Coordinates of C-alpha atoms and ligand atoms in Angstrom, one line a residue:
M133 CA -67.5 69.7 7.3
K134 CA -65.3 72.4 5.8
T135 CA -61.9 72.3 7.5
M136 CA -60.2 75.6 8.6
A137 CA -57.7 76.9 6.4
K138 CA -54.1 76.6 7.9
K139 CA -52.6 79.9 9.3
I140 CA -49.2 80.7 7.9
A141 CA -46.9 83.4 9.0
V142 CA -44.8 84.9 6.4
I143 CA -41.9 86.8 7.8
G144 CA -40.8 89.8 5.4
G145 CA -42.6 91.5 2.4
G146 CA -39.6 91.5 0.1
S147 CA -39.9 89.6 -3.3
S148 CA -39.8 86.2 -1.5
G149 CA -42.5 87.3 1.0
L150 CA -44.7 88.5 -1.8
T151 CA -44.5 85.2 -3.7
A152 CA -44.9 83.3 -0.7
I153 CA -48.2 85.0 0.2
K154 CA -49.3 84.3 -3.3
C155 CA -48.4 80.7 -3.2
C156 CA -50.2 80.1 0.2
L157 CA -53.4 81.7 -1.2
D158 CA -53.1 79.5 -4.4
E159 CA -53.1 76.5 -2.1
G160 CA -56.0 77.7 0.2
L161 CA -53.8 78.6 3.0
E162 CA -54.3 81.7 5.1
P163 CA -51.1 83.8 5.1
T164 CA -50.4 86.7 7.4
C165 CA -47.2 88.5 6.3
F166 CA -45.3 90.7 8.8
E167 CA -43.2 93.4 7.5
R168 CA -41.2 95.4 9.8
T169 CA -41.1 98.6 7.5
D170 CA -43.9 100.5 5.9
D171 CA -43.6 99.2 2.4
I172 CA -43.1 96.1 0.2
G173 CA -40.1 95.4 -1.9
G174 CA -37.4 94.6 0.8
L175 CA -33.9 95.2 -0.6
W176 CA -35.0 96.6 -3.9
R177 CA -36.8 99.8 -2.3
F178 CA -34.2 102.4 -2.1
N179 CA -33.8 104.7 0.8
E180 CA -31.3 107.5 1.3
N181 CA -30.7 106.0 4.8
P182 CA -30.3 102.4 5.4
D183 CA -33.4 101.0 7.6
D184 CA -32.4 99.0 10.6
G185 CA -33.0 95.3 9.7
R186 CA -33.6 95.8 6.1
A187 CA -31.1 95.4 3.2
S188 CA -29.8 98.6 1.7
I189 CA -28.8 99.5 -1.9
Y190 CA -27.2 102.3 -3.7
K191 CA -29.3 104.6 -5.9
S192 CA -27.8 103.5 -9.1
V193 CA -28.2 99.6 -8.7
I194 CA -29.0 97.8 -11.9
I195 CA -30.0 94.1 -11.4
N196 CA -27.7 91.7 -13.0
T197 CA -30.3 89.0 -13.7
S198 CA -32.5 89.8 -16.8
K199 CA -36.3 90.3 -16.8
E200 CA -37.3 87.3 -18.6
M201 CA -35.2 85.2 -16.3
M202 CA -36.2 86.9 -13.0
C203 CA -39.8 87.3 -13.3
F204 CA -42.4 85.4 -11.4
S205 CA -43.7 82.3 -13.5
D206 CA -47.2 83.6 -14.2
F207 CA -46.7 87.3 -14.3
P208 CA -44.2 88.3 -17.1
I209 CA -42.4 91.7 -16.9
P210 CA -43.9 94.4 -19.5
D211 CA -42.4 93.9 -22.9
D212 CA -41.1 97.5 -22.9
Y213 CA -39.1 97.1 -19.7
P214 CA -35.3 96.9 -20.0
N215 CA -33.7 93.6 -19.8
Y216 CA -31.5 94.6 -17.0
M217 CA -33.8 97.0 -14.6
H218 CA -32.9 99.8 -12.4
N219 CA -34.1 99.3 -8.8
A220 CA -37.0 101.8 -9.2
K221 CA -38.5 99.7 -12.2
I222 CA -38.1 96.4 -10.2
M223 CA -40.1 98.1 -7.5
D224 CA -42.7 99.0 -10.2
Y225 CA -42.9 95.3 -11.2
F226 CA -43.2 94.1 -7.6
R227 CA -46.2 96.6 -7.0
M228 CA -47.9 95.3 -10.2
Y229 CA -47.5 91.8 -8.9
A230 CA -48.8 92.7 -5.5
K231 CA -51.7 94.7 -7.0
H232 CA -52.7 92.0 -9.6
F233 CA -52.8 89.3 -7.1
D234 CA -54.3 91.4 -4.3
L235 CA -51.5 90.6 -1.9
L236 CA -51.3 93.9 0.2
K237 CA -54.2 93.0 2.3
H238 CA -52.4 90.1 3.8
I239 CA -49.5 92.2 4.9
Q240 CA -49.3 93.9 8.4
F241 CA -46.6 96.7 7.8
K242 CA -44.6 98.3 10.6
T243 CA -44.8 95.0 12.4
S244 CA -41.6 93.2 13.5
V245 CA -41.5 89.6 14.2
C246 CA -39.4 89.5 17.5
S247 CA -39.9 85.8 18.5
I248 CA -40.9 82.5 17.1
K249 CA -41.2 79.5 19.4
K250 CA -42.7 76.0 19.4
R251 CA -45.9 75.8 21.2
P252 CA -45.8 73.7 24.3
D253 CA -47.8 71.1 22.4
F254 CA -45.6 71.2 19.2
S255 CA -45.1 67.5 19.1
S256 CA -48.9 67.0 18.6
S257 CA -50.1 70.4 17.1
S258 CA -46.8 71.4 15.0
Q259 CA -47.8 75.1 15.8
W260 CA -45.7 78.1 16.6
D261 CA -46.2 81.1 18.8
V262 CA -45.3 84.2 17.1
I263 CA -44.5 87.4 18.9
T264 CA -44.7 90.6 16.9
E265 CA -44.2 94.3 17.8
K266 CA -45.9 97.2 16.2
D267 CA -45.6 101.0 17.7
G268 CA -43.9 99.6 20.8
K269 CA -46.9 97.1 21.5
Q270 CA -46.2 93.3 21.4
E271 CA -48.8 90.8 20.3
S272 CA -48.8 87.0 20.2
A273 CA -50.5 84.8 17.7
I274 CA -50.6 81.1 16.8
F275 CA -49.6 79.7 13.4
D276 CA -49.8 76.3 11.8
G277 CA -46.7 77.2 9.7
I278 CA -43.9 79.6 9.2
L279 CA -42.3 80.9 5.9
V280 CA -39.1 82.9 6.7
C281 CA -38.6 85.4 3.9
S282 CA -36.4 88.0 5.9
G283 CA -33.6 88.0 3.2
H284 CA -29.9 87.5 3.7
H285 CA -28.2 90.6 2.5
T286 CA -29.1 92.7 5.7
F287 CA -26.4 92.1 8.2
P288 CA -23.0 93.5 7.0
H289 CA -20.0 91.2 7.2
L290 CA -17.3 93.7 8.4
P291 CA -14.1 91.6 9.1
L292 CA -12.1 94.6 10.7
H293 CA -10.1 92.3 12.8
T294 CA -8.3 91.1 9.7
F295 CA -7.2 94.5 8.9
P296 CA -4.7 95.7 11.6
G297 CA -4.4 99.4 12.0
I298 CA -8.0 100.2 10.7
D299 CA -8.7 101.5 14.3
K300 CA -6.0 104.1 13.9
F301 CA -7.0 105.1 10.3
K302 CA -8.0 108.7 10.2
G303 CA -10.1 108.6 7.0
R304 CA -13.5 107.3 6.9
Y305 CA -14.6 103.7 6.4
Y306 CA -17.9 102.1 5.4
H307 CA -19.6 98.9 4.6
S308 CA -20.9 98.8 1.0
R309 CA -24.4 98.7 2.4
D310 CA -24.0 102.3 3.6
Y311 CA -22.9 103.6 0.1
K312 CA -25.6 105.6 -1.7
H313 CA -24.1 108.1 -4.2
P314 CA -20.6 108.8 -5.5
F315 CA -20.8 112.7 -5.5
E316 CA -19.3 113.3 -2.0
F317 CA -16.1 111.3 -3.1
E318 CA -15.1 113.8 -5.9
G319 CA -11.3 114.3 -5.8
K320 CA -10.7 111.8 -3.1
R321 CA -8.5 108.6 -3.0
I322 CA -10.5 105.6 -2.2
I323 CA -9.9 101.9 -1.5
V324 CA -12.6 99.4 -2.1
I325 CA -12.1 96.0 -0.5
G326 CA -13.7 92.9 -2.1
I327 CA -14.3 92.0 -5.7
G328 CA -17.9 90.6 -5.5
N329 CA -20.6 92.4 -7.4
S330 CA -20.7 95.3 -4.8
G331 CA -17.1 95.8 -4.9
G332 CA -17.1 96.0 -8.7
D333 CA -20.1 98.3 -9.0
L334 CA -18.9 100.6 -6.2
A335 CA -15.2 100.7 -7.7
V336 CA -16.7 101.7 -11.2
E337 CA -19.2 104.2 -10.0
L338 CA -16.7 105.9 -7.6
S339 CA -14.0 106.0 -10.2
A340 CA -16.0 108.4 -12.3
F341 CA -15.7 111.1 -9.4
A342 CA -12.7 110.1 -7.3
K343 CA -9.2 111.1 -7.9
Q344 CA -8.0 107.4 -7.8
V345 CA -9.8 104.2 -6.8
F346 CA -7.9 101.1 -5.7
L347 CA -9.8 97.8 -5.9
S348 CA -8.3 95.4 -3.5
T349 CA -8.9 91.6 -3.9
R350 CA -7.3 88.8 -2.0
R351 CA -7.9 86.4 -4.7
G352 CA -8.9 87.9 -8.0
A353 CA -12.0 87.1 -10.0
W354 CA -13.1 86.3 -13.6
I355 CA -15.3 89.2 -14.7
V356 CA -18.4 88.4 -16.7
N357 CA -20.4 90.7 -18.8
R358 CA -24.2 91.5 -18.6
V359 CA -24.2 92.0 -22.3
S360 CA -23.5 88.7 -24.0
D361 CA -23.3 87.2 -27.4
E362 CA -25.0 89.3 -30.0
G363 CA -26.0 91.7 -27.3
F364 CA -28.3 89.3 -25.4
P365 CA -28.5 89.2 -21.6
L366 CA -25.9 86.8 -20.2
D367 CA -28.3 84.5 -18.3
V368 CA -30.6 84.3 -21.5
V369 CA -27.6 83.1 -23.4
L370 CA -26.3 80.7 -20.8
F371 CA -29.3 79.1 -19.4
S372 CA -30.9 76.7 -21.8
R373 CA -31.7 73.1 -21.4
F374 CA -29.8 72.5 -24.4
K375 CA -26.6 74.1 -23.0
Q376 CA -27.4 72.4 -19.6
L377 CA -27.2 69.1 -21.3
I378 CA -23.9 70.0 -23.2
K379 CA -22.6 71.1 -19.8
Q380 CA -23.3 67.8 -18.3
L381 CA -21.7 66.0 -21.1
L382 CA -18.4 67.8 -21.3
P383 CA -15.6 67.6 -18.8
V384 CA -15.6 70.3 -16.0
S385 CA -12.1 71.5 -16.9
M386 CA -13.0 71.9 -20.7
L387 CA -15.9 74.0 -19.7
N388 CA -13.8 76.1 -17.4
S389 CA -11.2 76.5 -20.1
W390 CA -13.9 77.4 -22.7
A391 CA -15.3 80.2 -20.3
E392 CA -12.0 81.4 -19.0
N393 CA -10.8 81.7 -22.8
K394 CA -13.9 83.8 -23.7
M395 CA -13.3 86.1 -20.7
N396 CA -9.7 86.6 -21.6
A397 CA -10.5 87.1 -25.2
R398 CA -12.3 90.3 -24.1
F399 CA -9.4 91.4 -21.8
N400 CA -6.6 89.3 -20.5
H401 CA -7.2 88.9 -16.8
D402 CA -3.6 88.4 -16.1
N403 CA -2.5 91.5 -17.7
Y404 CA -5.3 93.5 -15.8
G405 CA -4.2 92.1 -12.4
L406 CA -7.4 90.2 -12.0
K407 CA -6.5 86.6 -12.7
P408 CA -7.4 84.3 -9.8
C409 CA -5.8 81.0 -9.0
H410 CA -9.1 79.1 -9.0
R411 CA -11.2 78.1 -12.2
I412 CA -14.1 80.2 -13.2
I413 CA -17.0 78.0 -11.8
S414 CA -15.4 77.9 -8.3
Q415 CA -16.5 81.5 -7.5
H416 CA -19.7 83.3 -7.4
P417 CA -19.7 85.3 -10.6
T418 CA -18.7 88.9 -10.7
I419 CA -20.8 90.6 -13.5
N420 CA -19.3 93.9 -14.6
D421 CA -19.1 95.3 -18.0
D422 CA -17.5 98.6 -17.1
L423 CA -14.6 97.2 -14.9
P424 CA -12.1 96.8 -17.8
N425 CA -12.8 100.1 -19.2
R426 CA -12.0 101.9 -16.0
I427 CA -8.8 99.9 -15.6
I428 CA -7.6 100.6 -19.1
A429 CA -8.2 104.3 -18.4
G430 CA -6.4 104.1 -15.2
K431 CA -9.2 105.2 -13.1
I432 CA -9.3 102.0 -11.0
L433 CA -6.0 100.2 -10.1
I434 CA -6.3 96.5 -8.9
K435 CA -4.4 95.7 -5.8
P436 CA -3.8 92.5 -3.7
N437 CA -5.3 92.4 -0.1
V438 CA -4.6 95.1 2.3
K439 CA -1.9 94.0 5.0
M440 CA -2.5 96.9 7.4
F441 CA -3.6 100.4 7.7
T442 CA -1.8 103.5 9.0
E443 CA -3.3 106.7 9.9
T444 CA -3.3 107.8 6.4
A445 CA -2.2 105.0 4.2
A446 CA -2.7 101.3 3.2
V447 CA 0.0 98.7 2.9
F448 CA -0.6 96.0 0.5
E449 CA 0.3 92.3 0.6
D450 CA 2.9 92.8 -2.1
G451 CA 4.6 95.4 -0.1
T452 CA 3.5 98.6 -2.1
M453 CA 1.7 101.4 -0.1
E454 CA -0.7 104.0 -1.1
E455 CA -0.6 107.1 0.8
N456 CA -3.3 109.9 1.5
I457 CA -6.2 107.5 1.4
D458 CA -9.6 109.4 2.2
A459 CA -11.9 106.6 2.3
V460 CA -12.4 102.9 2.5
F461 CA -15.3 100.7 1.4
F462 CA -15.6 97.2 2.8
A463 CA -17.6 95.4 0.0
T464 CA -17.0 92.2 2.0
G465 CA -20.4 90.7 1.8
Y466 CA -23.1 89.8 4.3
S467 CA -23.8 87.4 7.3
F468 CA -27.2 86.1 7.8
S469 CA -29.2 85.0 10.9
F470 CA -32.6 84.6 12.1
P471 CA -32.6 86.3 15.6
F472 CA -36.3 85.6 16.1
F473 CA -35.7 81.8 16.5
D474 CA -34.3 80.5 19.6
D475 CA -34.5 76.7 18.6
P476 CA -30.9 75.3 18.1
S477 CA -31.8 73.4 14.9
L478 CA -32.5 77.0 13.5
T479 CA -29.5 78.7 14.5
V480 CA -27.0 79.9 11.8
H481 CA -23.1 79.2 12.3
N482 CA -20.7 81.0 9.8
N483 CA -23.5 81.4 7.3
K484 CA -24.3 77.8 7.4
I485 CA -27.6 76.2 8.5
P486 CA -28.5 72.7 7.4
L487 CA -31.7 72.8 5.3
Y488 CA -33.0 70.1 3.0
K489 CA -32.7 71.6 -0.4
F490 CA -32.1 74.9 1.4
V491 CA -35.7 75.1 2.4
F492 CA -36.6 72.8 5.3
P493 CA -34.8 72.1 8.7
A494 CA -34.0 68.6 8.8
D495 CA -33.6 68.5 12.6
L496 CA -37.1 69.5 13.5
E497 CA -39.7 66.8 14.8
K498 CA -42.2 68.5 12.6
V499 CA -41.3 70.5 9.8
T500 CA -43.7 73.3 9.7
V501 CA -41.1 76.0 9.0
A502 CA -39.5 76.7 5.6
F503 CA -36.8 79.1 4.6
I504 CA -37.7 81.0 1.3
G505 CA -34.9 82.8 -0.8
L506 CA -32.1 81.5 1.3
I507 CA -29.9 80.7 -1.7
Q508 CA -27.2 82.4 -3.7
P509 CA -28.1 81.5 -7.3
V510 CA -26.0 81.6 -10.3
G511 CA -29.1 83.2 -11.8
A512 CA -32.0 85.0 -10.4
I513 CA -33.4 84.6 -6.8
M514 CA -37.1 85.7 -7.3
P515 CA -38.3 82.7 -9.5
I516 CA -36.5 80.4 -7.2
S517 CA -38.2 81.9 -4.1
E518 CA -41.4 81.4 -6.1
L519 CA -40.9 77.7 -6.7
Q520 CA -39.6 77.1 -3.3
S521 CA -42.9 78.8 -2.0
R522 CA -45.0 76.7 -4.2
W523 CA -43.5 73.5 -2.6
A524 CA -43.4 74.7 1.0
A525 CA -47.2 75.7 0.7
R526 CA -47.9 72.0 -0.5
V527 CA -45.9 70.7 2.3
L528 CA -47.5 72.9 4.9
K529 CA -50.9 72.1 3.5
G530 CA -50.1 68.4 4.0
V531 CA -50.4 67.3 0.3
I532 CA -46.7 66.7 -0.1
K533 CA -44.6 64.6 2.4
L534 CA -41.0 65.2 3.1
P535 CA -38.4 62.4 3.1
S536 CA -37.4 60.9 6.5
M537 CA -35.1 62.8 8.7
C538 CA -32.3 60.5 8.0
D539 CA -32.6 61.0 4.1
M540 CA -32.9 64.6 4.4
K541 CA -29.7 64.8 6.3
A542 CA -27.9 62.5 3.9
D543 CA -28.9 64.9 1.1
I544 CA -27.9 67.8 3.0
A545 CA -24.5 66.3 3.6
M546 CA -24.1 65.4 -0.1
T547 CA -25.1 69.1 -1.2
K548 CA -22.6 70.6 1.3
E549 CA -19.8 68.1 0.0
E550 CA -20.5 69.0 -3.6
M551 CA -20.6 72.8 -2.9
E552 CA -17.3 72.6 -0.9
K553 CA -15.7 70.6 -3.7
R554 CA -16.5 73.1 -6.4
Y555 CA -16.3 76.5 -4.6
V556 CA -13.3 78.2 -3.0
E557 CA -13.6 78.3 0.7
S558 CA -15.4 81.5 1.9
P559 CA -18.5 82.6 3.9
R560 CA -20.1 83.8 0.6
H561 CA -20.1 80.3 -0.7
T562 CA -22.5 78.5 1.7
I563 CA -25.8 78.6 0.0
Q564 CA -24.8 78.4 -3.8
V565 CA -27.2 76.8 -6.5
D566 CA -27.2 76.7 -10.2
Y567 CA -30.5 78.1 -11.7
I568 CA -31.7 75.3 -14.0
Q569 CA -30.5 72.4 -12.0
Y570 CA -32.0 73.7 -8.7
M571 CA -35.2 74.9 -10.3
D572 CA -35.6 71.4 -11.8
E573 CA -35.0 69.8 -8.4
L574 CA -37.6 72.0 -6.7
A575 CA -40.0 71.3 -9.6
M576 CA -39.8 67.7 -9.3
Q577 CA -40.8 68.0 -5.6
I578 CA -44.3 69.4 -6.8
G579 CA -44.5 67.6 -10.2
A580 CA -44.0 70.8 -12.2
K581 CA -40.9 69.9 -14.2
P582 CA -41.6 70.3 -17.8
N583 CA -41.8 66.9 -19.6
L584 CA -40.0 67.3 -22.8
L585 CA -40.9 64.0 -24.7
P586 CA -44.6 64.2 -24.3
L587 CA -44.4 67.9 -25.2
L588 CA -42.4 67.1 -28.3
V589 CA -45.3 64.9 -29.6
K590 CA -48.1 67.2 -28.5
D591 CA -46.6 70.7 -29.4
P592 CA -43.3 70.5 -31.1
K593 CA -43.0 74.3 -31.6
L594 CA -43.3 74.7 -27.7
A595 CA -40.9 71.8 -27.1
K596 CA -38.3 73.4 -29.2
E597 CA -38.5 76.6 -27.3
V598 CA -38.4 74.8 -23.8
F599 CA -35.3 72.8 -25.0
F600 CA -33.3 75.4 -26.9
G601 CA -34.7 78.7 -25.8
P602 CA -33.8 80.4 -22.4
C603 CA -35.2 78.3 -19.4
T604 CA -37.5 81.0 -18.2
P605 CA -39.7 80.5 -15.2
Y606 CA -42.9 80.1 -17.3
Q607 CA -41.6 76.6 -18.1
Y608 CA -42.6 75.6 -14.6
R609 CA -46.3 76.4 -15.2
L610 CA -46.8 74.0 -18.2
N611 CA -47.8 71.0 -16.0
G612 CA -48.4 69.9 -12.6
P613 CA -50.1 71.8 -9.8
G614 CA -50.2 75.5 -10.5
V615 CA -50.5 75.2 -14.3
W616 CA -51.0 78.7 -15.8
K617 CA -52.7 79.0 -19.2
G618 CA -50.5 81.9 -20.3
A619 CA -47.4 79.9 -20.0
R620 CA -47.3 78.6 -23.5
Q621 CA -47.9 82.1 -25.0
A622 CA -45.3 83.7 -22.7
L623 CA -42.7 81.0 -23.7
L624 CA -43.4 81.6 -27.5
T625 CA -43.2 85.4 -27.3
Q626 CA -40.3 85.7 -24.8
R627 CA -37.6 86.5 -27.4
D628 CA -39.9 89.4 -28.7
R629 CA -40.0 90.8 -25.1
I630 CA -36.0 90.5 -25.0
I631 CA -35.6 92.5 -28.1
K632 CA -38.3 95.1 -27.9
P633 CA -36.7 97.4 -25.3
T634 CA -33.3 97.5 -27.2
R635 CA -34.6 97.7 -30.8
T636 CA -36.0 101.3 -30.3
R637 CA -34.9 102.3 -33.8
V638 CA -36.0 99.9 -36.5
V639 CA -34.2 100.0 -39.8
D640 CA -36.4 99.8 -42.9
K641 CA -34.8 96.9 -44.8
N642 CA -36.2 98.3 -48.1
M643 CA -34.1 101.5 -47.6
M644 CA -30.9 99.6 -46.9
D645 CA -28.1 100.4 -49.1
H646 CA -26.9 97.0 -50.6
S647 CA -24.8 98.5 -53.4
S648 CA -21.5 97.6 -51.9
S649 CA -22.5 94.1 -50.9
M650 CA -21.1 91.4 -53.1
P651 CA -22.3 87.8 -53.3
L652 CA -20.1 85.3 -51.6
L653 CA -19.0 83.5 -54.8
L654 CA -18.1 86.8 -56.3
K655 CA -16.0 87.5 -53.3
A656 CA -14.2 84.4 -53.4
A657 CA -13.4 84.9 -57.0
A658 CA -12.1 88.2 -56.3
V659 CA -9.9 86.9 -53.5
L660 CA -8.5 84.0 -56.0
L661 CA -7.8 86.8 -58.6
V662 CA -5.8 88.8 -56.2
L663 CA -3.8 85.7 -55.2
A664 CA -3.1 84.8 -58.7
A665 CA -2.0 88.4 -59.5
V666 CA 0.5 88.3 -56.5
F667 CA 1.6 84.9 -57.5
L668 CA 2.4 86.0 -61.2
H669 CA 4.0 89.3 -60.1
F670 CA 6.6 87.4 -58.1
Ligands
LIG900 P1 -35.3 91.1 1.0 O1 -35.4 91.8 -0.3 O2 -34.0 91.3 1.8 O3 -36.6 91.3 2.0 C1 -36.6 90.9 3.3 C2 -37.8 91.6 4.0 O4 -37.9 91.0 5.3 C3 -37.5 93.1 4.2 O5 -38.5 93.8 3.6 C4 -37.3 93.3 5.8 O6 -37.7 94.5 6.1 C5 -38.3 92.1 6.2 N1 -37.9 91.6 7.5 C6 -36.6 91.3 7.9 N2 -36.6 90.7 9.2 C7 -37.9 91.0 9.6 C8 -38.6 90.8 10.9 N3 -38.0 90.3 11.8 N4 -39.9 91.1 11.0 C9 -40.7 91.7 9.9 N5 -40.1 91.9 8.6 C10 -38.7 91.4 8.7 N6 -30.6 88.9 -6.6 C11 -30.9 88.7 -7.9 O7 -31.7 87.5 -8.2 N7 -30.5 89.3 -9.0 C12 -29.8 90.4 -8.8 O8 -29.3 91.0 -9.5 C13 -29.4 90.9 -7.3 N8 -28.8 92.0 -7.2 C14 -28.4 92.3 -5.8 C15 -27.9 93.5 -5.6 C16 -27.5 93.8 -4.3 C17 -26.8 95.0 -4.0 C18 -27.6 93.0 -3.2 C19 -27.2 93.2 -1.7 C20 -28.5 91.8 -3.4 C21 -28.9 91.4 -4.9 N9 -29.6 90.2 -5.1 C22 -29.9 89.9 -6.3 C23 -30.1 89.4 -4.0 C24 -31.4 89.9 -3.3 O9 -31.2 89.5 -1.9 C25 -32.6 89.4 -3.9 O10 -32.7 90.0 -5.2 C26 -33.9 89.7 -3.1 O11 -33.9 90.9 -2.7 C27 -34.3 88.8 -2.0 O12 -35.5 89.0 -1.6 P2 -36.0 88.6 -0.2 O13 -37.5 89.0 -0.1 O14 -35.7 87.2 0.0 O15 -35.3 89.5 0.9
LIG901 P1 -19.9 89.0 -1.9 O1 -20.5 88.4 -3.0 O2 -20.1 88.2 -0.4 O3 -18.5 89.4 -2.0 C1 -17.6 89.8 -0.9 C2 -16.3 90.0 -1.3 O4 -15.4 90.4 -0.2 C3 -15.5 88.9 -2.0 O5 -14.6 89.3 -2.9 C4 -14.8 88.2 -0.7 O6 -13.6 87.7 -1.2 C5 -14.3 89.6 -0.1 N1 -14.0 89.5 1.3 C6 -14.9 89.0 2.3 N2 -14.1 88.9 3.4 C7 -12.9 89.5 3.2 C8 -11.8 89.6 4.0 N3 -11.7 89.4 5.3 N4 -10.6 90.2 3.5 C9 -10.4 90.5 2.0 N5 -11.7 90.2 1.3 C10 -12.8 89.7 1.9 O7 -20.8 90.3 -1.4 P2 -21.3 91.4 -2.4 O8 -20.4 91.8 -3.4 O9 -22.0 92.7 -1.3 O10 -22.7 90.8 -3.0 C11 -23.6 90.3 -2.2 C12 -24.8 89.8 -3.1 O11 -25.4 90.9 -3.8 C13 -24.4 88.7 -4.2 O12 -25.5 88.1 -4.5 C14 -24.3 89.6 -5.4 O13 -24.4 89.0 -6.7 C15 -25.3 90.8 -5.1 N6 -25.0 92.0 -5.9 C16 -25.6 92.2 -7.0 C17 -25.5 93.5 -7.6 C18 -26.0 93.8 -9.0 O14 -27.0 93.2 -9.3 N7 -25.7 94.8 -9.6 C19 -24.6 94.4 -6.9 C20 -24.1 94.2 -5.9 C21 -24.4 92.8 -5.1 P3 -13.5 86.0 -1.1 O15 -14.2 85.6 -2.4 O16 -12.0 85.8 -1.2 O17 -14.2 85.6 0.0

């Protein structure tokens, strides 16, 4: 007799929700996605006015993770799309993904999830009562599993209590989520507080219009470039299995020094007022190619933390004061919570919730709920959400068993300890993961980690790309459940897709003027001759 497919509620239709739906379908589950707004895309769908309960971006946002590293593993981004996409292009890609895999029909739009409670017989059924609301009308339905994909950049962290006098400040102040365009700030004097990626982006954009921008930071930051060696995207250059191996072999302090020297070679962080006291890997990276250009042009001045505000001015912790401030932007990050749960094991305290591998709550007697995308990777979120969803779908289907509650708790404690050891203490550093390491950990749960030695024997060309090339998501479709036939080809052509959108003017090699080029030996001889002449002269 055919068993009924398990019903899974997917909360949210952003990039995590889309891939969660697809992974449920791949495993023969029956997903229903509830999205409170009228469209997909979550954070990446720009709107002039922030929606309640949905993350909000500024018009100009360009992603800081590159296309080959951020795509879903069985759906490469078109080769002519730029490596770092504007939010509108990202939306195009998500729409193509939803269309290609026919996901829209599983989404109930304009439907908010209000409450998710264990059913009275939860200990035997493991089921949940989900209450949703659409057009003011509530409905209840029973689900066998829940995939929470509601995002973690929605609720602003606005620490006004740490800024005495802000209540008397006569200018305007905002959280970065409310920032949309720079034009209205033409000629103004502006303070941006916080040097995460929002703080950096806002300060740079505003500085093109404002009279003066002050970027205030309580601990400084190492500033990393999107455009890395030879113009390749940063994540493409950094995240390869070969480099990962070297990273594991070298002492952490040596890696820190190497990276910091590289950053300082571009511009000295001390001279630019940015040098932090911590090492480079102890903070979530701030990626910004333009910040030093704006500082050297005097359009942005770096300042320490604000000690207090007066009606019109800000006094900084070094005792300096800036008068006639028109506006303050708090780019102070986000808090996350899941207000639809009332279960204590699913409650968040100070951006902390104990989850096994950041996915499964270890305290539930039956683990039929998973959190997708609740990570802050050094790298892209989307393929991580996808691999989490592949794992979660197989757990919910019942083909993968989780470890015991005790083992999961021990793993959670160890991960927390490692994170606290590495990162400076901050509410923004509670869900940090490293891209390759974490993807491999997830892939091992489902048996999709690439197996290099057999691959080397079977397909040396591919093995070479998997080891030395960028660790793109296609690698996780080569073996195990969910193999994708196109993965090999996608891997072998990834470098072409990276170069194509920048190499839009191709130089004809036959037309190149080589008249001035000199063979190396001739150059060496010329240098020797000059040296001999100088020597004889004296
Ligand atoms: P979201 O995109 O936030 O989507 C969540 C969805 O859930 C929304 O559509 C919302 O309406 C819906 N929802 C929430 N609650 C409910 C409810 N109760 N009922 C029904 N629906 C609900 N990540 C990267 O990898 N690379 C980047 O370069 C990058 N840049 C970023 C830039 C900015 C400015 C910010 C703020 C974040 C950035 N991120 C980046 C992180 C970003 O969170 C992810 O890229 C991605 O959007 C996460 O997708 P998501 O689906 O998990 O969450
Ligand atoms: P964030 O990374 O959490 O950074 C918050 C900043 O505010 C940090 O510098 C933090 O300092 C500071 N801060 C917090 N509380 C403070 C306080 N009380 N006093 C002084 N400073 C305080 O937030 P975000 O920059 O909004 O970034 C959120 C996410 O969006 C990140 O994943 C980021 O990568 C992403 N993002 C990406 C882009 C892009 O792709 N272009 C753009 C924007 C954001 P401490 O470090 O000292 O805590």
